[in-house]
mmCIF file of C-alpha atoms in Angstrom:
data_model
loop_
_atom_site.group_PDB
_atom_site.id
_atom_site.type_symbol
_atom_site.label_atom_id
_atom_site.label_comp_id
_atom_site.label_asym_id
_atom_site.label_seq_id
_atom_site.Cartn_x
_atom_site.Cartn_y
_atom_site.Cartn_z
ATOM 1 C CA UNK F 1 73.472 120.239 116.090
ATOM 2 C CA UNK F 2 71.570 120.629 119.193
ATOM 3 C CA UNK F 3 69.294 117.802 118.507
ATOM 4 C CA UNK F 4 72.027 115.644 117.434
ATOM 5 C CA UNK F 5 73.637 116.081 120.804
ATOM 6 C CA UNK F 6 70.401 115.498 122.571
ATOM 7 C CA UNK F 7 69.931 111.740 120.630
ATOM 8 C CA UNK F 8 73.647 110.475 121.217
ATOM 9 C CA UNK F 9 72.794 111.667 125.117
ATOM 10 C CA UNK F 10 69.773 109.963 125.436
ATOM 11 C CA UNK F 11 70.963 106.727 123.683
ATOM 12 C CA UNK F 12 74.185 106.697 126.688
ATOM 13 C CA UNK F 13 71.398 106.584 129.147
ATOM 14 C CA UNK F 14 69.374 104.024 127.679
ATOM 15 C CA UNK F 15 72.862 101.502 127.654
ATOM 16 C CA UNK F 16 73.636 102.352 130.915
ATOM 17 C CA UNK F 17 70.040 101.666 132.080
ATOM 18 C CA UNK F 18 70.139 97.629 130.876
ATOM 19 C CA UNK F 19 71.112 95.426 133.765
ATOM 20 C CA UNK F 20 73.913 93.296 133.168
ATOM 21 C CA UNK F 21 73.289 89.911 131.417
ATOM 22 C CA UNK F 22 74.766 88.483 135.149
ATOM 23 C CA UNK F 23 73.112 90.477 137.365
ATOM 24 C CA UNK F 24 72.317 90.151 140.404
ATOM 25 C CA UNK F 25 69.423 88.820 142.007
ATOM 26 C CA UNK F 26 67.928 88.639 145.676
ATOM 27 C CA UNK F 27 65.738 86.524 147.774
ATOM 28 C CA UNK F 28 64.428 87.303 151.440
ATOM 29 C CA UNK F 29 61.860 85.026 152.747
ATOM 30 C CA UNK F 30 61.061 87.632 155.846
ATOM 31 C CA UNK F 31 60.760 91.038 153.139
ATOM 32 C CA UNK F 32 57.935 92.803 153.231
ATOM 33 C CA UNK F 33 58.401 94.950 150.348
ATOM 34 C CA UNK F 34 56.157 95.153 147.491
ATOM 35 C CA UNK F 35 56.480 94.633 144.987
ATOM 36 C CA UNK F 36 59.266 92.215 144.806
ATOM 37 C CA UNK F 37 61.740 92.942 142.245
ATOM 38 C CA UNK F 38 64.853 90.622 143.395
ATOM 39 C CA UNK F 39 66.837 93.943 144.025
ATOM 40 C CA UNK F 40 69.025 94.369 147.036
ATOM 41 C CA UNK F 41 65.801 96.841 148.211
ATOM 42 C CA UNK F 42 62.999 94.875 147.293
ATOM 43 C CA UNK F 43 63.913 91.230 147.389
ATOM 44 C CA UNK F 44 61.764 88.459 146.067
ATOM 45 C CA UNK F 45 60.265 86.687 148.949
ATOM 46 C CA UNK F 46 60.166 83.239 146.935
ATOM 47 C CA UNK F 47 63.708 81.542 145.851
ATOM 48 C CA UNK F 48 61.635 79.371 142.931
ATOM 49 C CA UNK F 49 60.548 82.631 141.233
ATOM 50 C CA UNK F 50 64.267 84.045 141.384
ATOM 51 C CA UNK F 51 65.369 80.925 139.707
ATOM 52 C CA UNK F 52 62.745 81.361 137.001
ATOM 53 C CA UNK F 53 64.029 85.091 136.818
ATOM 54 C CA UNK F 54 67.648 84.555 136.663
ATOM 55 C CA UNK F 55 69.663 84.557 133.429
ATOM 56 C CA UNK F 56 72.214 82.055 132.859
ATOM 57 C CA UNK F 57 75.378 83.447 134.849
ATOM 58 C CA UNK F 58 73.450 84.882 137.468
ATOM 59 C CA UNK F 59 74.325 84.977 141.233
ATOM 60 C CA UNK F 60 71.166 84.516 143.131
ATOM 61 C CA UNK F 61 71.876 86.003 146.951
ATOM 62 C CA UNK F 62 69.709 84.110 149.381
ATOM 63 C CA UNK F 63 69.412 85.857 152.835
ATOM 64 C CA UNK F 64 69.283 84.178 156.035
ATOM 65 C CA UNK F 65 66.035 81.966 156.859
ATOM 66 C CA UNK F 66 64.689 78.435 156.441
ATOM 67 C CA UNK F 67 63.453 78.072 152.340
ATOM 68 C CA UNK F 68 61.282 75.437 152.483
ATOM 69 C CA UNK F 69 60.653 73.533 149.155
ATOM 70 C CA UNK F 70 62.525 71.460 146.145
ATOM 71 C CA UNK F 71 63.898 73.350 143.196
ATOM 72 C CA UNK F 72 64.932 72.779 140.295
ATOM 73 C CA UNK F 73 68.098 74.491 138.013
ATOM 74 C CA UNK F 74 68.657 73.400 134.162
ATOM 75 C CA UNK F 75 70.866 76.631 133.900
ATOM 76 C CA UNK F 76 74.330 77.771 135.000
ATOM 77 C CA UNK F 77 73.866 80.088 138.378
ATOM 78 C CA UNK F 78 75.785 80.772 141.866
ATOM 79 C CA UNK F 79 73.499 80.244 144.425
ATOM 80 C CA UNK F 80 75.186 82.290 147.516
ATOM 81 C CA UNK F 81 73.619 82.057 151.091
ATOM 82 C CA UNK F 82 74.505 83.778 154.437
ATOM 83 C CA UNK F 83 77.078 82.069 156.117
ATOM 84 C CA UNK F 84 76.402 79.346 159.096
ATOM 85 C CA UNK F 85 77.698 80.859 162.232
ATOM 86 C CA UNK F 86 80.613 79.343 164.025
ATOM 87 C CA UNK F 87 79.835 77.792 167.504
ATOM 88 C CA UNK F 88 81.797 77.213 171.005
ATOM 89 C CA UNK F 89 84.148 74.542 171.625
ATOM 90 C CA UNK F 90 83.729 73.305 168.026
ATOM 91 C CA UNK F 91 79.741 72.848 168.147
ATOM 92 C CA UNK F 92 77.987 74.060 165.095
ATOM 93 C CA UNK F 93 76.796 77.631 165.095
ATOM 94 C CA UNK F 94 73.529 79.215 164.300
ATOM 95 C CA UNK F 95 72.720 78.470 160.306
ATOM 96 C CA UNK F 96 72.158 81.054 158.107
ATOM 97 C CA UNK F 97 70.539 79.966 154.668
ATOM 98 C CA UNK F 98 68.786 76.763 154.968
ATOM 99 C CA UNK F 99 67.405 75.093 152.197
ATOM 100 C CA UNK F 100 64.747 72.829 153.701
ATOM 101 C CA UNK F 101 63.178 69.759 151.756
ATOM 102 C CA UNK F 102 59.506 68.509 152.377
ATOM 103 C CA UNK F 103 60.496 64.882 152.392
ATOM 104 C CA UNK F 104 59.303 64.171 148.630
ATOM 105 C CA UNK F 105 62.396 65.079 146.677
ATOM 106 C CA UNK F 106 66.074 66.568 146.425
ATOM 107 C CA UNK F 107 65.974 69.580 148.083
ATOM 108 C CA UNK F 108 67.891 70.548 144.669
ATOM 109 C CA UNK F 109 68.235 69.023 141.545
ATOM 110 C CA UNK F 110 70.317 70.514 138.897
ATOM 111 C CA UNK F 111 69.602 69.118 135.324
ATOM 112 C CA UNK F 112 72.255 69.471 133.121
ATOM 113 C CA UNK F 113 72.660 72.881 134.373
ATOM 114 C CA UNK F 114 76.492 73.833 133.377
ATOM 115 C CA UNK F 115 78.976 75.116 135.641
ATOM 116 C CA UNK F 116 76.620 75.719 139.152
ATOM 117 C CA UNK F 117 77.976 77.463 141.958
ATOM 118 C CA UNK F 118 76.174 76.462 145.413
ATOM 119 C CA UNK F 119 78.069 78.654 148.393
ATOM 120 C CA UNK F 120 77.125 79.146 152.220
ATOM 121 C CA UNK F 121 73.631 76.802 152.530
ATOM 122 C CA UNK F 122 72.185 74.403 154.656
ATOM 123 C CA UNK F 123 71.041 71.894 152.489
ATOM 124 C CA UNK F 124 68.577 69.481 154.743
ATOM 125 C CA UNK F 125 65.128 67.009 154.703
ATOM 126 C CA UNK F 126 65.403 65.705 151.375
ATOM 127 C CA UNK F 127 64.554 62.799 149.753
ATOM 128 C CA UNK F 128 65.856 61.479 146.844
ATOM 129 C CA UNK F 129 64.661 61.688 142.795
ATOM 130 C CA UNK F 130 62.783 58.311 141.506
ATOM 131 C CA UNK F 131 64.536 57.327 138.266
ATOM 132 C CA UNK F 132 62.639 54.063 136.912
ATOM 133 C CA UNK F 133 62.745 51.796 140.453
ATOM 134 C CA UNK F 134 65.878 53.578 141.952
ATOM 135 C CA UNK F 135 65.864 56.960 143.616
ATOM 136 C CA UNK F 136 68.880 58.828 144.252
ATOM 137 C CA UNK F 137 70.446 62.198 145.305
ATOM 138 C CA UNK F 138 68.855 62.831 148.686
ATOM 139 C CA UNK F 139 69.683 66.382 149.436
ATOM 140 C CA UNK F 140 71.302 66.946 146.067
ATOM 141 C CA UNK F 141 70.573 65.588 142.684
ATOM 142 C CA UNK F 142 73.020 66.304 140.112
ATOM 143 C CA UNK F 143 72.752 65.133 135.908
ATOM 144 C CA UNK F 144 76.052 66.293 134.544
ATOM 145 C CA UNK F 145 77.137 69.804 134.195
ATOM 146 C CA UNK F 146 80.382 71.283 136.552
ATOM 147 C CA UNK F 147 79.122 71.779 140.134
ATOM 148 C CA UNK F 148 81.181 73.297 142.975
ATOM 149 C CA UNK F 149 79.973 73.074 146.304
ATOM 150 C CA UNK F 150 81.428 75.174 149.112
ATOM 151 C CA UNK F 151 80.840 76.083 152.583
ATOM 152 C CA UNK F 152 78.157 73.846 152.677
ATOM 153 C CA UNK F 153 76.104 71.545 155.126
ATOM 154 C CA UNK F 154 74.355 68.701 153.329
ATOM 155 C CA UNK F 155 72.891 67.151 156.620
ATOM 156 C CA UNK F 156 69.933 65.159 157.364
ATOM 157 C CA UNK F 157 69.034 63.804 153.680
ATOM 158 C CA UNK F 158 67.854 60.110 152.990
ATOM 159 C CA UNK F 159 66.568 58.086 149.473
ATOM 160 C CA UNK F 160 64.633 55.253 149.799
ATOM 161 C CA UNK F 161 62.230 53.526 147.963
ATOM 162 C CA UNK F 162 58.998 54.485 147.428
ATOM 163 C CA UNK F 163 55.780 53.237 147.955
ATOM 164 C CA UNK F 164 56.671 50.360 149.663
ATOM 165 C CA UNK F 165 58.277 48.744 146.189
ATOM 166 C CA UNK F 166 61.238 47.011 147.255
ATOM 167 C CA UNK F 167 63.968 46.495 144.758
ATOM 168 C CA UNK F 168 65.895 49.237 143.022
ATOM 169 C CA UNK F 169 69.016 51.239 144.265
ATOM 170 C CA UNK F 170 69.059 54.343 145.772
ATOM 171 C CA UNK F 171 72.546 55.882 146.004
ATOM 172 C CA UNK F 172 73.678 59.541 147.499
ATOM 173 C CA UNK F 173 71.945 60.397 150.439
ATOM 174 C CA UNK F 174 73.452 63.702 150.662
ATOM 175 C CA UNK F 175 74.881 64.302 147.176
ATOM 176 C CA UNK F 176 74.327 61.950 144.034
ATOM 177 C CA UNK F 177 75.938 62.805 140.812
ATOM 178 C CA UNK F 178 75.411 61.097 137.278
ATOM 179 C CA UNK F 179 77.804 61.715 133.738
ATOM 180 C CA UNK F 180 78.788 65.406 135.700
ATOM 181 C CA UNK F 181 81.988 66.734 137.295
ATOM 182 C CA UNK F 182 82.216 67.832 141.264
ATOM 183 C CA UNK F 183 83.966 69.916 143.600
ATOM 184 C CA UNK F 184 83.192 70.083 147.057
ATOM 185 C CA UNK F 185 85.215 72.282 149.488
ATOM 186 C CA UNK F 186 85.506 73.375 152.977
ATOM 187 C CA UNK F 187 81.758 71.488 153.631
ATOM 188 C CA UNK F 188 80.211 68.884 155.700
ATOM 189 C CA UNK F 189 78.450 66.321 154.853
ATOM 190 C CA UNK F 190 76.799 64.646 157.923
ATOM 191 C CA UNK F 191 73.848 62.382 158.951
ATOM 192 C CA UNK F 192 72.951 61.316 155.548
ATOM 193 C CA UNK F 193 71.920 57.731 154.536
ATOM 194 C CA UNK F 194 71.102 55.593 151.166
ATOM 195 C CA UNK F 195 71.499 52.094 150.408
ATOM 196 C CA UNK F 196 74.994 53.310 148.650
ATOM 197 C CA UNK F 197 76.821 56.258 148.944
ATOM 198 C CA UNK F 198 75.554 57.747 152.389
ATOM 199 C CA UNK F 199 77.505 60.524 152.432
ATOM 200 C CA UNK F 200 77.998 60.883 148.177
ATOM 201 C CA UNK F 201 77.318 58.630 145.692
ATOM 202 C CA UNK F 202 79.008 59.165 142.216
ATOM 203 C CA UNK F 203 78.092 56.703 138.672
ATOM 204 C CA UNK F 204 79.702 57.599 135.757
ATOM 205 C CA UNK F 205 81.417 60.934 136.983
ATOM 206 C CA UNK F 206 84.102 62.463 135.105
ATOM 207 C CA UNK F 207 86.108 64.148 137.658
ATOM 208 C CA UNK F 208 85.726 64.714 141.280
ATOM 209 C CA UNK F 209 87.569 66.841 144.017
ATOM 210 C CA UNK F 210 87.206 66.649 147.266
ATOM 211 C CA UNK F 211 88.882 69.146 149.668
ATOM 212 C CA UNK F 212 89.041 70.071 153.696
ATOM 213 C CA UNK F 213 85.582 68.792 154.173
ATOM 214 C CA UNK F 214 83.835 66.838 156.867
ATOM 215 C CA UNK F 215 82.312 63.390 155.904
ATOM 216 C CA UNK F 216 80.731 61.712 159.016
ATOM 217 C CA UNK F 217 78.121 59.659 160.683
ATOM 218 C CA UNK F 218 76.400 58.795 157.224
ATOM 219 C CA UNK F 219 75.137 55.303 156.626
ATOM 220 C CA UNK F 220 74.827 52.992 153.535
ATOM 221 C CA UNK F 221 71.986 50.879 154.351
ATOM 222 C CA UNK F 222 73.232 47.857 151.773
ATOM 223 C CA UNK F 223 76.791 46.636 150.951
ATOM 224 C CA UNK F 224 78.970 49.503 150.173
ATOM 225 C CA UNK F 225 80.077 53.390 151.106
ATOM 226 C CA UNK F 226 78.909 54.047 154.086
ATOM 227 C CA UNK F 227 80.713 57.759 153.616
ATOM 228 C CA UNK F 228 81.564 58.016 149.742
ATOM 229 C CA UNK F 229 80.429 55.296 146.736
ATOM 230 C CA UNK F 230 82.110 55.691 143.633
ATOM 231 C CA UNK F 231 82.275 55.450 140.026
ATOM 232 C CA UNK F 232 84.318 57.973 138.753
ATOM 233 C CA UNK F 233 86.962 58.607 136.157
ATOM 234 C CA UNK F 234 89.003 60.785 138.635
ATOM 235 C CA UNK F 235 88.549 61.409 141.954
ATOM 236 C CA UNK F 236 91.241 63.518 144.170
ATOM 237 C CA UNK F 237 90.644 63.243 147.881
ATOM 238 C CA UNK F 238 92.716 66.723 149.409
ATOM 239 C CA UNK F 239 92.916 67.073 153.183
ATOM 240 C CA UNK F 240 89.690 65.382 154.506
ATOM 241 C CA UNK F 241 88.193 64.258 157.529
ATOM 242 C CA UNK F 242 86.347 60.959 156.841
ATOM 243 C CA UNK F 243 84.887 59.374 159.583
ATOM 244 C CA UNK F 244 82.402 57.512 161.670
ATOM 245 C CA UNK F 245 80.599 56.257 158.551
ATOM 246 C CA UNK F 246 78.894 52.921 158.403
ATOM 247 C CA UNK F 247 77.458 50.534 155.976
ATOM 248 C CA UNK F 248 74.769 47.655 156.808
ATOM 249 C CA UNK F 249 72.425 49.507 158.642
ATOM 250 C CA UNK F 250 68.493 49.889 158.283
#
């Protein structure tokens, strides 16, 4: 009996040692621990290998710091950040996760990823995915899947061509979505430009919700959207500010 009783023990422990299928994982660019085991104690230092590392349903916690990089997500994840400071008199604050593009590509670009969570990042310095002559998606480049978007900043992101090769259309300098749904909440989306779409651009979207955000000062460099350019089979526009958005400008 005694060794029966020692088995069924030692089987509860090995259960309640597996992590959870949608654990958690963590990134800290300024950890010093080694080795890096995307715990809440030993962090991974790099957010591309906690991407690689994450199952599907995963919440990958990003602590303060500029990321600098583009990455790429074909699965469904939360990426959660440390939240932007607020400032004086209603000037921004100090940021707290920035994801920083190297002026090559989205800063993120989520392939047919599923349902994506983004939360609480400064999304900046991208610039845009080539698809045949066009590019598109400047900070973010989204092929369908269900993305939500919240407490963001999607700042400082331009597409243009490449190479000198005129031609082509490049559409969403701050967000670009293709065949996917959107929700974007409580965010701002500021200081982007494309030749459509400065702010967002949207082509064959299936549904799209837009609520409390801030869409300013973005520019469409050709004809239309200076602020939002749309295709899209529903789109619900909830308590925005849209402003100071312009279109004809190089």
């Amino acid at each position: 009996f005694m060794s029966l009783r020692v088995v069924a023990v030692m089987a509860v422990v090995s259960l309640t040692a597996c992590p959870s299928a949608a654990s958690d994982l963590y990134v800290d660019t300024a950890s010093k621990v080694s080795p890096a085991l995307g715990t809440a104690s030993a962090p991974y230092r790099s957010l591309r290998r906690a991407i690689a590392a994450a199952p599907s349903g995963a919440t990958i916690r990003i602590a303060a710091g500029t990321y600098r990089g583009a990455w790429v997500l074909s699965k469904s994840v939360t990426l959660r950040g440390a939240p932007t400071t607020s400032g004086k008199a209603g000037r921004v604050g100090r940021a707290g996760t920035v994801l920083r593009g190297e002026g090559k590509a989205p800063v993120l670009s989520l392939l047919d990823a599923g349902k994506v969570l983004l939360e609480d990042l400064v999304i900046r310095g991208g610039a845009g995915r080539p698809v045949g002559a066009d590019v598109h998606g400047g900070g973010i480049y989204i092929r369908g899947g269900d993305t939500t978007l919240r407490r963001c900043r999607i700042v400082d992101n331009h597409t243009r061509a490449r190479g000198g090769k005129r031609g082509g259309l490049q559409i969403g300098g701050g967000v670009f979505v293709h065949k996917g749904s959107l929700t974007v909440e409580e965010s701002v989306i500021r200081g982007n430009s494309a030749r459509r779409g400065g702010g967002i651009g949207l082509v064959a979207s299936d549904t799209v919700l837009l609520r409390r955000n801030l869409i300013a000062a973005n520019v469409g460099r050709g004809d239309h959207g200076g602020g939002i350019y749309g295709d899209v089979r529903d789109i619900r526009l909830i308590e925005n500010r849209i402003r100071d958005n312009r279109i004809g400008f190089t």
